[in-house]
Amino acid sequence: MTANSRCSAAEPPGLETQRREIESLLRECELRVGDSWYVVEHRWFEQWKEFVETGDQNSPSFPGQINNTELFEDLDSYHLKERLVENEDFVLVPAEAWHKLQAWYGMVDGQPPLERKVVDLPSTLKVEIYPVEVFLCLHSNIENVITAEFSRADSILSIQKAMCQAFSVPSSSECRLWIKSLDSSCERLRNVHMSVLDACLSSGMTVIMETRNADGTWPSSRPQIMRNSAEEQDSYRGQPGVCGLTNLGNTCFMNSALQCLSNTPPLTEYFLQSSYLEELNFTNPLGMKGEIAEAYADVIKQMWSGRHYSVVPRVFKTKVGHFASQFLGYQQHDSQELLSFLLDGLHEDLNRVKNKEYIELRDADGRPDQEVAEEAWRNHRRRNDSVIVDTFHGLFKSTLVCPECHKVSVTFDPFCYLSVPLPVSKERVMEVFFVSLDPYAKPVQHRVVVPKAGKVSDLCSALSEMTKVPPTQMVVADVFNHRFYKIYNADESLSCILDRDDIFQQEEEQVLLALYLRERSHYRDYGSGSSSYGTTLFGHPLLLNVPRSSCNEEALYKLFLQRLARYVRLPDPSEELEEEEEEEEDGKEELYKTQTNGVSDGIVTLKITLLSTHQSQWQMPQPCKLEQACSPTVLANEQPAKRRACRKKRKSLFTIQAVNSNGMTERGTKDGGSIVSFSSQPYVAIDWDPEMKKRFYNENEAEKYVKHTSMEVPQQQTTVQLQECIELFTTVETLEEENPWYCPVCKKHQLATKKLDLWSLPEVLIIHLKRFSYTKFTREKLDSIVEFPLRDLDFSACLLRKNLSNGEPLSRYDLIAVSNHYGGLRDGHYTSYAKNKDNGQWYYFDDSKVTYAREDQIVTNAAYVLFYHRQDQIRKPTLPAPDDITSCKAEDTELGSAASYFNMETE
């Protein structure tokens, strides 16, 4: 046999050339992580060396085809024998040397090349001889297991591809891998670009692959179907994206934000097409290891599967709370704050920049705006490159001017949304109740206009013009839950008052007495360990000016009867209200021990009650009539014996107790003694026996009030244009003391003037209407209607960048979504309007409930966050709009049943 016949693949070079080339590669090739080396049977390699050293092509030492038979346990599985030793059982040659040897000598038929990777083990680089041997199976068929080997340098993605091929899973399917350890615990393999070594995958483990269900869920998440049966849920086919989100407990703010983002076409299509899988950033220290992006993707894929009426975003809520502790629990939060966190979190989880370089920011220093802007945007993209930047980020110009040296600093800064202020009125409309000291006059409700930054005295002055009562004879008090929450001084700021409180006069020689009404329970409060009776506050509290000389029980009883004359009936002389003297004394003893056991659960609206000491409208009742009405006081000319008989036979309508500001009993009173403390605001309560209250207290009359003509004038709803808000955003302002600017020329912090201008706008523009106003002294929500266009919002007039070259974006936008907030500062409810990208129809999303919406319903004073899509990027709907809905009311067109929910468990 000739030498030529011995070569299987190609004509080899001379033996000396072979020896020189292979020895050179063995000598110079270094181990590098991920490189391939090949295992060659030691005896064959030694025979080759002997052959090339002879220099004789016809030498009997010719090695023949590469043969690794001695390294295998059997020739069926080609599984390596255990405990093989390098340079005794085998040698390692670099890939280039292997390919030359294989080309020159060929390989025994059927034998696989023994390719091995260089791995970075702790403190050393090494060619792994024994790969990781794992078991592979599908989540849908756990019993069908195959065995496969992978290098520790292989990526998890290579395992996924191998499994797709082995189990005939379409390459377009979205997959997730799980490791099942020998102890049966399971863990997600999130980062498919991670190596087998870094993923801690070792021999004997099982890798399970699952594919996403058609309804957007994962088999491993074990969805719990509520109310509707599985058959009903599986048979449901709705418009993709028209899907509610279950309120998990005050999570309407989150649902509103999610619905707006869900109906942002470029972002949703990015997730529906699974583009995010290739861009998940698991190493970004500013990110969330891809978990927020994955959780968001799960919600979007379920909402757009068309298989659910409503989805339960429980896993997403858990992830948000895990990475942003301010959203832990189930308190109400701000939808715009959630949006801000989510957009930033998605950006960092999907940032294509894996290693952020440090870039020193430069001031303009007189350079042209175009140059500085391009540099700023280029630097921004060097550190921030994601679908969020592609879709939502724009650039504005910031100009700061030092008030002292007039240094001008110009920078260009990226933004993700615009927070625009609303024009704030300098006046405030307040509704107040004026309570006259005339006991027969009903409270009068007034509507007054006062300075927003004014004082309580301004409120009194405004009301004085309507009532003709001097403002000095008024006091303002906040009434809540049948008690005085606060009594204000005239020089206090009106910002301390929410929207309703009370007003009176206090003269130097008189006491301003706060009077509460309480009802005793029928039974003693044995549960408290005492023999006292429990009490409950009721009705409206009052303020009275009482002479210091009248601050005893007898005088106060008479004064209180006078003050309550409109709704407290005096007993008829024929009505017997007698009681034995011993019983009366026992009753007084009980009175002094009375403790209140709580207050009514009813809520009285905060109101501003105004009480004056202007007494020209009424006359004091005659003393004799009062005495006949069972007052404990008597006329001075009566005989002592007769006085004693009256005390023995006549019973009071109510008893009097000194109490604290909450209406709780503090101390008892003694006959003839003062029950008023002059060291602080005095509070007293009159306690009614239930039977006496039922007979002599007219609850209907006590609740009556009249409306002043000022209440008949319809309150004008403030309306502003969105364009006004944008203009305010670009108005020059002076920095606040808490946020000064450091002037590089003056070398100190300055309250510089600042102006923001729009330079470039993103594809999707988010506009946050700053309805919530917080300062040192005020907190309020602005309910102005902001008129915003549904189409053709044009920014061409306010964009600084005028010279757009051909093909650059236009500046006209169409509305695609609105996040709404209803209610006040501390509570409220969030909903959203959104336009479906596929059929162009508007919908109203109220947690799990979804209804059709008309365009004329969208602009309201609840609009809080607006989403606009640039017209040059808007595609035409691919589906026709639903029929016959324009004539339907939204409340009559609920889509399907909102009772079908999926409960996704956390992993």
CSV table of N, CA, C and O in Angstrom, one decimal, residues 6 84 116 155 170 178 205 215 276 328 404-405 410 537 549-550 666 677 680 762 801 807 820 854 861:
chain,number,residue,atom,x,y,z
A,6,ARG,N,-2.8,5.7,1.9
A,6,ARG,CA,-3.0,5.7,3.4
A,6,ARG,C,-3.7,7.0,3.8
A,6,ARG,O,-4.2,7.1,4.9
A,84,LEU,N,-9.7,8.7,33.0
A,84,LEU,CA,-8.6,8.7,32.0
A,84,LEU,C,-7.6,9.8,32.4
A,84,LEU,O,-7.9,10.8,32.9
A,116,ARG,N,-13.4,19.3,23.1
A,116,ARG,CA,-13.5,19.7,24.5
A,116,ARG,C,-13.2,21.2,24.6
A,116,ARG,O,-12.4,21.7,23.9
A,155,SER,N,-23.2,27.9,26.4
A,155,SER,CA,-24.2,28.8,27.0
A,155,SER,C,-25.5,28.0,27.2
A,155,SER,O,-25.7,26.9,26.6
A,170,PRO,N,-40.9,24.1,17.7
A,170,PRO,CA,-40.6,25.1,16.7
A,170,PRO,C,-39.7,26.2,17.3
A,170,PRO,O,-39.8,26.6,18.4
A,178,TRP,N,-35.7,25.3,33.3
A,178,TRP,CA,-35.6,25.1,34.8
A,178,TRP,C,-34.6,24.0,35.0
A,178,TRP,O,-34.5,23.1,34.3
A,205,MET,N,-28.1,16.5,37.0
A,205,MET,CA,-29.3,17.4,37.0
A,205,MET,C,-30.2,17.2,35.8
A,205,MET,O,-29.8,16.7,34.8
A,215,ASP,N,-52.5,31.4,25.7
A,215,ASP,CA,-53.1,32.5,26.4
A,215,ASP,C,-52.1,33.4,27.1
A,215,ASP,O,-52.5,34.2,27.9
A,276,TYR,N,-37.5,41.2,23.3
A,276,TYR,CA,-36.8,41.4,24.6
A,276,TYR,C,-35.9,40.3,25.0
A,276,TYR,O,-35.0,40.5,25.8
A,328,LEU,N,-44.5,48.4,48.1
A,328,LEU,CA,-44.8,47.2,48.9
A,328,LEU,C,-46.2,47.4,49.6
A,328,LEU,O,-46.6,48.5,49.8
A,404,GLU,N,-25.9,86.8,40.0
A,404,GLU,CA,-24.8,87.7,40.5
A,404,GLU,C,-23.8,88.0,39.4
A,404,GLU,O,-23.6,89.2,39.1
A,405,CYS,N,-23.2,87.0,38.8
A,405,CYS,CA,-22.2,87.2,37.8
A,405,CYS,C,-22.8,87.1,36.4
A,405,CYS,O,-22.0,87.3,35.4
A,410,VAL,N,-25.5,76.3,29.7
A,410,VAL,CA,-26.4,75.6,28.8
A,410,VAL,C,-26.1,74.1,28.7
A,410,VAL,O,-24.9,73.8,28.4
A,537,LEU,N,-71.1,60.5,71.1
A,537,LEU,CA,-71.4,61.8,70.6
A,537,LEU,C,-72.4,61.8,69.5
A,537,LEU,O,-72.5,60.8,68.7
A,549,SER,N,-68.4,84.6,85.1
A,549,SER,CA,-69.2,84.5,86.3
A,549,SER,C,-70.3,83.4,86.1
A,549,SER,O,-70.9,83.0,87.1
A,550,SER,N,-70.5,82.9,84.9
A,550,SER,CA,-71.6,82.0,84.7
A,550,SER,C,-71.1,80.6,84.5
A,550,SER,O,-71.8,79.7,84.0
A,666,GLU,N,-63.4,64.1,81.7
A,666,GLU,CA,-62.2,64.3,82.5
A,666,GLU,C,-62.4,64.4,84.0
A,666,GLU,O,-61.7,63.9,84.7
A,677,SER,N,-62.2,75.1,82.7
A,677,SER,CA,-60.7,75.4,82.9
A,677,SER,C,-60.4,76.6,82.1
A,677,SER,O,-60.7,76.7,80.9
A,680,SER,N,-56.8,76.5,79.2
A,680,SER,CA,-56.7,76.1,77.8
A,680,SER,C,-58.2,76.2,77.3
A,680,SER,O,-59.1,76.6,78.0
A,762,PRO,N,-39.7,62.4,21.4
A,762,PRO,CA,-39.6,61.0,21.1
A,762,PRO,C,-40.8,60.5,20.2
A,762,PRO,O,-41.7,61.3,19.9
A,801,ARG,N,-35.4,73.1,17.8
A,801,ARG,CA,-34.8,72.5,16.6
A,801,ARG,C,-35.7,72.7,15.4
A,801,ARG,O,-36.6,71.9,15.1
A,807,GLY,N,-36.7,63.5,5.9
A,807,GLY,CA,-36.8,62.2,6.6
A,807,GLY,C,-36.8,62.2,8.1
A,807,GLY,O,-37.0,61.2,8.7
A,820,ASN,N,-56.4,58.3,34.3
A,820,ASN,CA,-57.3,59.3,35.0
A,820,ASN,C,-57.2,59.1,36.5
A,820,ASN,O,-57.0,58.0,37.0
A,854,ARG,N,-66.4,56.5,23.9
A,854,ARG,CA,-66.5,57.4,22.8
A,854,ARG,C,-65.5,58.5,22.9
A,854,ARG,O,-65.1,58.8,24.0
A,861,ASN,N,-61.9,66.4,33.8
A,861,ASN,CA,-61.0,67.0,34.8
A,861,ASN,C,-60.2,65.9,35.6
A,861,ASN,O,-59.5,66.2,36.5
